[in-house]
Amino acid sequence: MKQQSGKIGVREFVSIAVLMVGSKATEDTPAHLYSQVQNAAWLIPFISAGIFFIPLYLLIKTMSLYEEKDLFSIIKKILGKYLGFLVCLVIFIINSYAVSFDTRTYTNIIRSFYFTTTPTLIIYAILMFICGYGAKKGLQHIGSVSYLIVFYAVLSLYLALWLGTQHANINAMFPIWGPGPLELVKEGSQMLTLFADFFLLTMMVPYLTSNKAFKKGTMFAYIYVCLQISIAILIFVCMFDEGLGGVAYPFHTVIRFISLGDYIPNVEIIFFIIWIMAAFIRFTAFLYINALMFGHLFKIKDFEYLIPSLATIYLMIGMIPETPIDVSLVFKPIVVNTAGPMFAVISIILWLVALIKGEFKHAKNKNIM
């Protein structure tokens, strides 16, 4: 495959990771978690992060054996040509399914709150066109724009949450354990998909300046987004209390009702502009990763030319659900319940096979020599 001559650093990689994973606090994830464990929903990101950290750590440890190799290359090397191809194909299909319905979710948000009279297809097509155009520019451009935007995206999120706390009730978070510790652990193990994007980000390893930069950036972003999502959900719980389960997109509901004094009563357009820019970056990165995966699978060197075709296919798949409710309750739960656990199992299997084959021992002996 054809790779870019330039590489991105830790700052750009962390920015991409924060925008890809941290944005889950601004969609329907908080409402979904509340419907499962009520007021203890803010604890789920901590539990899921703790559980998923083990397979992620093992995956990073395994990848450290192969300098500047991406996930698919390592899977094929460890599992063999044919089994490796099958595993990679499954990962690509799952991620394609996720991108299709995640982009449809964002389209539903835009149409429900901001462009209520515009047809869904028009909004969706514009979203995919912009993301496809950005992805075709390459990872360096994605990283640079991410670094420019991430500060404003994070700042706007915390500003919206801070302004929203004037209507919050801290007592809504009690009892802290909600339905009970066992139920929280059960739900946390089912929500590993919250952090499954870090599994996919290992495709970017050859594009980073070093393996050390990848490890450092991954650990920092992992801890940070866990805190960000948890803080956001906690504030939503305190604001909406029992009503959170019926609020599909709490972040956008919040920014419609906050104000900056009597002279600036409606500031949602400011938050919307920053949020939509972050959304563009998120799906631009996803499209690039998917094209990279497809190029690996079928040995296509100039995989960037596949991006417009993939964007069109995802648009067609994403338009299958007739209503936003179908997306949230029928299609998205499939990938939510599948992606995280499956990626965790694949990570552990790769580590076990590498251990059994003696790859770690060989690497240790090589370092000694």
Short mmCIF file of C-alpha atoms in Angstrom, two decimals:
data_model
loop_
_atom_site.label_atom_id
_atom_site.label_comp_id
_atom_site.label_asym_id
_atom_site.label_seq_id
_atom_site.Cartn_x
_atom_site.Cartn_y
_atom_site.Cartn_z
CA MET A 1 0.00 0.00 0.00
CA LYS A 2 1.02 3.55 -0.59
CA GLN A 3 1.75 5.45 2.61
CA GLN A 4 2.29 9.12 3.18
CA SER A 5 5.86 10.32 3.38
CA GLY A 6 5.12 12.56 6.35
CA LYS A 7 4.02 11.41 9.77
CA ILE A 8 1.95 12.85 12.61
CA GLY A 9 3.15 13.43 16.16
CA VAL A 10 1.69 12.83 19.60
CA ARG A 11 -0.30 16.07 19.60
CA GLU A 12 -2.10 15.30 16.36
CA PHE A 13 -2.74 11.69 17.35
CA VAL A 14 -4.17 12.66 20.75
CA SER A 15 -6.34 15.31 19.09
CA ILE A 16 -7.80 12.75 16.68
CA ALA A 17 -8.43 10.27 19.50
CA VAL A 18 -10.13 12.87 21.72
CA LEU A 19 -12.42 14.02 18.92
CA MET A 20 -13.26 10.46 17.87
CA VAL A 21 -14.00 9.02 21.32
CA GLY A 22 -14.78 12.05 23.48
CA SER A 23 -17.59 13.15 21.18
CA LYS A 24 -19.70 10.22 22.41
CA ALA A 25 -20.70 12.46 25.31
CA THR A 26 -22.56 14.73 22.85
CA GLU A 27 -24.74 12.13 21.11
CA ASP A 28 -27.24 9.54 22.39
CA THR A 29 -24.79 7.57 24.57
CA PRO A 30 -25.68 9.32 27.88
CA ALA A 31 -29.39 8.63 27.40
CA HIS A 32 -28.71 5.01 26.49
CA LEU A 33 -26.58 4.47 29.59
CA TYR A 34 -29.17 6.13 31.83
CA SER A 35 -31.89 3.84 30.52
CA GLN A 36 -29.76 0.88 31.63
CA VAL A 37 -28.42 1.90 35.06
CA GLN A 38 -30.29 5.12 35.87
CA ASN A 39 -28.39 7.73 37.92
CA ALA A 40 -25.21 5.60 38.07
CA ALA A 41 -24.70 5.98 34.31
CA TRP A 42 -21.68 8.23 34.86
CA LEU A 43 -19.78 5.32 36.44
CA ILE A 44 -20.06 3.10 33.36
CA PRO A 45 -17.21 4.81 31.43
CA PHE A 46 -14.85 4.14 34.36
CA ILE A 47 -15.87 0.48 34.56
CA SER A 48 -15.74 -0.06 30.79
CA ALA A 49 -12.37 1.71 30.55
CA GLY A 50 -10.98 -0.45 33.36
CA ILE A 51 -12.12 -3.67 31.69
CA PHE A 52 -11.08 -2.70 28.15
CA PHE A 53 -7.68 -1.46 29.35
CA ILE A 54 -6.45 -5.03 29.84
CA PRO A 55 -6.92 -6.20 26.21
CA LEU A 56 -5.78 -2.79 24.92
CA TYR A 57 -2.57 -3.04 26.97
CA LEU A 58 -1.96 -6.58 25.69
CA LEU A 59 -2.55 -5.40 22.12
CA ILE A 60 -0.07 -2.54 22.50
CA LYS A 61 2.45 -4.92 24.05
CA THR A 62 2.01 -7.30 21.12
CA MET A 63 2.34 -4.52 18.56
CA SER A 64 5.57 -3.36 20.20
CA LEU A 65 7.17 -6.55 18.86
CA TYR A 66 6.76 -5.30 15.30
CA GLU A 67 8.13 -1.83 14.68
CA GLU A 68 5.98 0.44 12.49
CA LYS A 69 3.44 -2.27 11.66
CA ASP A 70 -0.28 -1.55 11.73
CA LEU A 71 -3.00 -3.75 13.22
CA PHE A 72 -3.91 -5.66 10.04
CA SER A 73 -0.28 -6.43 9.19
CA ILE A 74 0.28 -7.86 12.67
CA ILE A 75 -2.94 -9.89 12.59
CA LYS A 76 -1.89 -11.53 9.32
CA LYS A 77 1.62 -12.14 10.61
CA ILE A 78 0.48 -13.75 13.85
CA LEU A 79 -2.64 -15.64 12.72
CA GLY A 80 -1.50 -16.51 9.22
CA LYS A 81 -2.55 -15.41 5.76
CA TYR A 82 -6.03 -16.92 5.55
CA LEU A 83 -7.25 -16.76 9.16
CA GLY A 84 -5.73 -13.30 9.45
CA PHE A 85 -7.60 -12.16 6.34
CA LEU A 86 -10.89 -13.44 7.78
CA VAL A 87 -10.35 -11.66 11.11
CA CYS A 88 -9.42 -8.42 9.34
CA LEU A 89 -12.49 -8.67 7.11
CA VAL A 90 -14.74 -9.05 10.17
CA ILE A 91 -13.15 -5.96 11.77
CA PHE A 92 -13.68 -3.97 8.57
CA ILE A 93 -17.33 -5.02 8.29
CA ILE A 94 -18.06 -4.15 11.92
CA ASN A 95 -16.40 -0.76 11.60
CA SER A 96 -18.23 -0.06 8.34
CA TYR A 97 -21.53 -0.88 10.02
CA ALA A 98 -20.64 1.42 12.93
CA VAL A 99 -19.67 4.32 10.67
CA SER A 100 -22.89 3.98 8.67
CA PHE A 101 -25.19 4.32 11.66
CA ASP A 102 -23.04 6.73 13.65
CA THR A 103 -23.11 9.16 10.74
CA ARG A 104 -26.87 8.65 10.49
CA THR A 105 -27.15 9.47 14.21
CA TYR A 106 -25.36 12.77 13.67
CA THR A 107 -27.57 13.48 10.67
CA ASN A 108 -30.62 12.91 12.87
CA ILE A 109 -29.25 15.32 15.47
CA ILE A 110 -28.64 18.03 12.88
CA ARG A 111 -32.11 17.64 11.39
CA SER A 112 -33.93 17.41 14.74
CA PHE A 113 -32.39 20.51 16.32
CA TYR A 114 -31.05 22.80 13.61
CA PHE A 115 -32.41 22.13 10.09
CA THR A 116 -35.85 20.71 10.75
CA THR A 117 -37.23 21.30 7.27
CA THR A 118 -34.24 20.01 5.29
CA PRO A 119 -34.57 16.43 3.98
CA THR A 120 -32.47 13.88 5.83
CA LEU A 121 -30.82 12.71 2.61
CA ILE A 122 -29.56 16.22 1.79
CA ILE A 123 -28.01 16.70 5.24
CA TYR A 124 -26.53 13.21 5.18
CA ALA A 125 -25.07 13.67 1.70
CA ILE A 126 -23.42 16.98 2.68
CA LEU A 127 -21.96 15.39 5.82
CA MET A 128 -20.48 12.46 3.91
CA PHE A 129 -19.20 14.67 1.09
CA ILE A 130 -17.27 16.92 3.47
CA CYS A 131 -15.89 13.97 5.43
CA GLY A 132 -14.95 12.14 2.24
CA TYR A 133 -13.18 15.22 0.88
CA GLY A 134 -11.25 15.65 4.12
CA ALA A 135 -10.29 11.98 4.32
CA LYS A 136 -8.94 12.05 0.78
CA LYS A 137 -6.56 14.84 1.82
CA GLY A 138 -4.67 12.37 3.99
CA LEU A 139 -3.86 11.73 7.62
CA GLN A 140 -1.46 14.65 7.97
CA HIS A 141 -4.21 17.12 7.11
CA ILE A 142 -6.64 15.33 9.43
CA GLY A 143 -4.13 15.51 12.27
CA SER A 144 -3.35 19.17 11.69
CA VAL A 145 -7.00 20.23 11.59
CA SER A 146 -7.75 18.07 14.63
CA TYR A 147 -5.03 19.82 16.59
CA LEU A 148 -6.45 23.22 15.61
CA ILE A 149 -10.01 22.28 16.58
CA VAL A 150 -9.65 20.06 19.65
CA PHE A 151 -9.06 22.91 22.11
CA TYR A 152 -12.20 24.75 21.02
CA ALA A 153 -14.23 21.52 20.99
CA VAL A 154 -13.22 20.64 24.55
CA LEU A 155 -13.63 24.21 25.76
CA SER A 156 -17.13 24.52 24.27
CA LEU A 157 -18.17 21.22 25.85
CA TYR A 158 -17.05 22.25 29.32
CA LEU A 159 -18.49 25.74 28.91
CA ALA A 160 -21.88 24.26 27.97
CA LEU A 161 -21.73 21.86 30.92
CA TRP A 162 -20.73 24.66 33.31
CA LEU A 163 -23.56 26.90 32.12
CA GLY A 164 -25.93 23.99 32.44
CA THR A 165 -25.04 23.37 36.09
CA GLN A 166 -27.17 26.36 37.14
CA HIS A 167 -30.17 24.09 36.57
CA ALA A 168 -28.54 20.99 38.12
CA ASN A 169 -29.42 19.19 41.33
CA ILE A 170 -26.50 17.32 42.91
CA ASN A 171 -28.88 15.05 44.81
CA ALA A 172 -29.89 13.40 41.54
CA MET A 173 -26.64 11.39 41.57
CA PHE A 174 -27.69 9.50 44.70
CA PRO A 175 -27.70 6.62 45.41
CA ILE A 176 -24.31 6.51 43.72
CA TRP A 177 -24.46 2.79 42.92
CA GLY A 178 -27.82 3.08 41.20
CA PRO A 179 -29.30 -0.40 40.67
CA GLY A 180 -26.30 -1.98 42.42
CA PRO A 181 -22.59 -2.80 41.86
CA LEU A 182 -23.26 -6.10 40.09
CA GLU A 183 -25.58 -4.47 37.58
CA LEU A 184 -22.98 -1.74 36.94
CA VAL A 185 -20.24 -4.28 36.27
CA LYS A 186 -22.56 -6.19 33.94
CA GLU A 187 -23.48 -3.08 31.97
CA GLY A 188 -19.88 -1.84 31.98
CA SER A 189 -18.70 -5.11 30.42
CA GLN A 190 -21.35 -4.74 27.72
CA MET A 191 -20.34 -1.16 26.92
CA LEU A 192 -16.72 -1.83 25.96
CA THR A 193 -17.58 -0.30 22.59
CA LEU A 194 -17.23 3.11 24.28
CA PHE A 195 -13.46 2.67 23.92
CA ALA A 196 -13.32 0.33 20.93
CA ASP A 197 -12.06 3.19 18.75
CA PHE A 198 -8.64 2.85 20.43
CA PHE A 199 -8.44 -0.64 18.92
CA LEU A 200 -9.02 0.87 15.48
CA LEU A 201 -6.50 3.67 16.05
CA THR A 202 -3.73 1.05 15.98
CA MET A 203 -4.08 1.22 12.19
CA MET A 204 -2.29 4.57 12.42
CA VAL A 205 0.92 3.23 13.98
CA PRO A 206 3.00 3.42 10.73
CA TYR A 207 1.94 7.05 10.36
CA LEU A 208 3.21 8.15 13.77
CA THR A 209 6.74 9.36 14.39
CA SER A 210 7.49 6.37 16.67
CA ASN A 211 5.96 3.51 18.64
CA LYS A 212 6.71 5.48 21.79
CA ALA A 213 4.58 8.34 20.50
CA PHE A 214 1.73 5.91 19.85
CA LYS A 215 1.89 4.42 23.37
CA LYS A 216 2.17 7.80 25.06
CA GLY A 217 -0.64 9.32 23.01
CA THR A 218 -2.93 6.33 23.49
CA MET A 219 -2.57 6.26 27.28
CA PHE A 220 -3.09 10.01 27.64
CA ALA A 221 -6.13 10.10 25.36
CA TYR A 222 -7.59 6.95 26.96
CA ILE A 223 -7.54 8.41 30.46
CA TYR A 224 -8.73 11.82 29.36
CA VAL A 225 -11.75 10.72 27.30
CA CYS A 226 -12.84 8.42 30.13
CA LEU A 227 -12.93 11.43 32.46
CA GLN A 228 -14.61 13.66 29.88
CA ILE A 229 -17.45 11.25 29.12
CA SER A 230 -18.03 10.52 32.81
CA ILE A 231 -18.11 14.20 33.79
CA ALA A 232 -20.53 15.01 30.98
CA ILE A 233 -22.90 12.18 31.91
CA LEU A 234 -22.77 13.13 35.61
CA ILE A 235 -23.82 16.68 34.82
CA PHE A 236 -26.60 15.46 32.53
CA VAL A 237 -27.84 13.21 35.34
CA CYS A 238 -27.87 16.14 37.76
CA MET A 239 -29.67 18.33 35.23
CA PHE A 240 -32.35 16.01 33.90
CA ASP A 241 -32.60 13.44 36.71
CA GLU A 242 -35.21 10.83 35.76
CA GLY A 243 -36.00 12.73 32.56
CA LEU A 244 -32.61 11.87 31.06
CA GLY A 245 -33.88 8.51 29.83
CA GLY A 246 -36.38 10.35 27.63
CA VAL A 247 -33.94 12.93 26.25
CA ALA A 248 -32.36 11.41 23.15
CA TYR A 249 -29.56 13.98 22.77
CA PRO A 250 -28.96 15.71 26.15
CA PHE A 251 -26.02 17.86 25.05
CA HIS A 252 -28.01 19.55 22.29
CA THR A 253 -31.00 19.93 24.58
CA VAL A 254 -28.75 21.72 27.08
CA ILE A 255 -27.22 24.19 24.63
CA ARG A 256 -30.67 25.22 23.39
CA PHE A 257 -31.63 26.51 26.80
CA ILE A 258 -28.45 28.04 28.17
CA SER A 259 -27.60 31.73 27.76
CA LEU A 260 -24.81 34.22 28.43
CA GLY A 261 -26.84 36.87 30.20
CA ASP A 262 -29.90 38.81 29.09
CA TYR A 263 -28.22 40.24 25.98
CA ILE A 264 -27.10 36.89 24.55
CA PRO A 265 -30.00 34.54 25.30
CA ASN A 266 -29.45 31.99 22.52
CA VAL A 267 -25.91 30.79 21.99
CA GLU A 268 -26.56 27.31 20.61
CA ILE A 269 -25.32 28.30 17.15
CA ILE A 270 -21.82 28.89 18.56
CA PHE A 271 -21.73 25.46 20.17
CA PHE A 272 -23.26 23.88 17.07
CA ILE A 273 -20.56 25.23 14.75
CA ILE A 274 -17.77 23.88 16.95
CA TRP A 275 -19.59 20.58 17.46
CA ILE A 276 -20.19 20.03 13.74
CA MET A 277 -16.53 20.77 12.97
CA ALA A 278 -15.51 18.13 15.52
CA ALA A 279 -18.02 15.72 13.95
CA PHE A 280 -16.47 16.28 10.52
CA ILE A 281 -13.04 15.42 11.90
CA ARG A 282 -14.36 12.33 13.67
CA PHE A 283 -15.90 10.78 10.59
CA THR A 284 -13.12 11.98 8.33
CA ALA A 285 -10.72 9.94 10.47
CA PHE A 286 -13.09 6.96 10.42
CA LEU A 287 -13.35 7.07 6.63
CA TYR A 288 -9.59 7.22 6.28
CA ILE A 289 -9.11 4.26 8.63
CA ASN A 290 -11.74 2.23 6.78
CA ALA A 291 -10.14 2.97 3.43
CA LEU A 292 -6.79 1.97 4.90
CA MET A 293 -8.32 -1.30 6.10
CA PHE A 294 -9.86 -1.99 2.70
CA GLY A 295 -6.55 -1.28 1.01
CA HIS A 296 -4.83 -3.79 3.31
CA LEU A 297 -7.44 -6.46 2.71
CA PHE A 298 -7.34 -6.33 -1.07
CA LYS A 299 -3.78 -5.02 -1.54
CA ILE A 300 -4.74 -1.71 -3.09
CA LYS A 301 -1.85 0.74 -3.01
CA ASP A 302 -3.68 3.99 -3.75
CA PHE A 303 -6.43 3.35 -1.20
CA GLU A 304 -7.25 7.07 -0.92
CA TYR A 305 -9.18 6.81 -4.19
CA LEU A 306 -11.57 4.37 -2.48
CA ILE A 307 -12.79 6.96 0.02
CA PRO A 308 -15.56 8.56 -2.13
CA SER A 309 -16.94 5.11 -2.98
CA LEU A 310 -16.89 4.00 0.66
CA ALA A 311 -18.59 7.24 1.74
CA THR A 312 -21.34 6.64 -0.81
CA ILE A 313 -21.85 3.05 0.35
CA TYR A 314 -22.05 4.13 4.00
CA LEU A 315 -24.58 6.79 3.02
CA MET A 316 -26.75 4.19 1.33
CA ILE A 317 -26.54 1.83 4.32
CA GLY A 318 -27.20 4.65 6.78
CA MET A 319 -30.39 5.62 4.95
CA ILE A 320 -31.93 2.17 5.48
CA PRO A 321 -33.58 3.05 8.86
CA GLU A 322 -36.74 5.08 8.32
CA THR A 323 -36.73 6.94 11.65
CA PRO A 324 -34.20 8.08 14.29
CA ILE A 325 -35.80 5.65 16.74
CA ASP A 326 -34.93 2.75 14.43
CA VAL A 327 -31.30 3.88 14.44
CA SER A 328 -31.06 4.18 18.24
CA LEU A 329 -33.08 1.12 19.24
CA VAL A 330 -32.65 -1.35 16.37
CA PHE A 331 -29.46 -0.84 14.37
CA LYS A 332 -26.91 0.80 16.71
CA PRO A 333 -27.36 -1.66 19.61
CA ILE A 334 -26.08 -4.43 17.34
CA VAL A 335 -22.65 -2.84 16.97
CA VAL A 336 -22.66 -1.51 20.56
CA ASN A 337 -23.08 -5.04 21.93
CA THR A 338 -20.68 -6.62 19.44
CA ALA A 339 -17.73 -4.38 18.58
CA GLY A 340 -16.19 -3.81 22.01
CA PRO A 341 -16.26 -7.41 23.27
CA MET A 342 -15.10 -8.77 19.90
CA PHE A 343 -12.18 -6.33 19.64
CA ALA A 344 -11.20 -7.21 23.22
CA VAL A 345 -11.22 -10.93 22.41
CA ILE A 346 -9.15 -10.40 19.25
CA SER A 347 -6.57 -8.40 21.23
CA ILE A 348 -6.23 -11.15 23.83
CA ILE A 349 -6.01 -13.88 21.18
CA LEU A 350 -3.23 -12.01 19.36
CA TRP A 351 -1.27 -11.72 22.59
CA LEU A 352 -1.79 -15.40 23.47
CA VAL A 353 -0.78 -16.66 20.01
CA ALA A 354 2.31 -14.42 20.00
CA LEU A 355 3.19 -15.73 23.47
CA ILE A 356 2.74 -19.37 22.47
CA LYS A 357 4.79 -18.87 19.29
CA GLY A 358 7.61 -17.43 21.40
CA GLU A 359 7.54 -13.98 19.79
CA PHE A 360 8.13 -12.21 23.09
CA LYS A 361 11.07 -14.46 23.90
CA HIS A 362 12.61 -13.89 20.48
CA ALA A 363 12.22 -10.13 20.86
CA LYS A 364 13.85 -10.24 24.29
CA ASN A 365 16.80 -12.27 23.01
CA LYS A 366 17.16 -9.90 20.08
CA ASN A 367 17.29 -6.89 22.41
CA ILE A 368 19.92 -8.61 24.57
CA MET A 369 22.08 -9.29 21.52
#
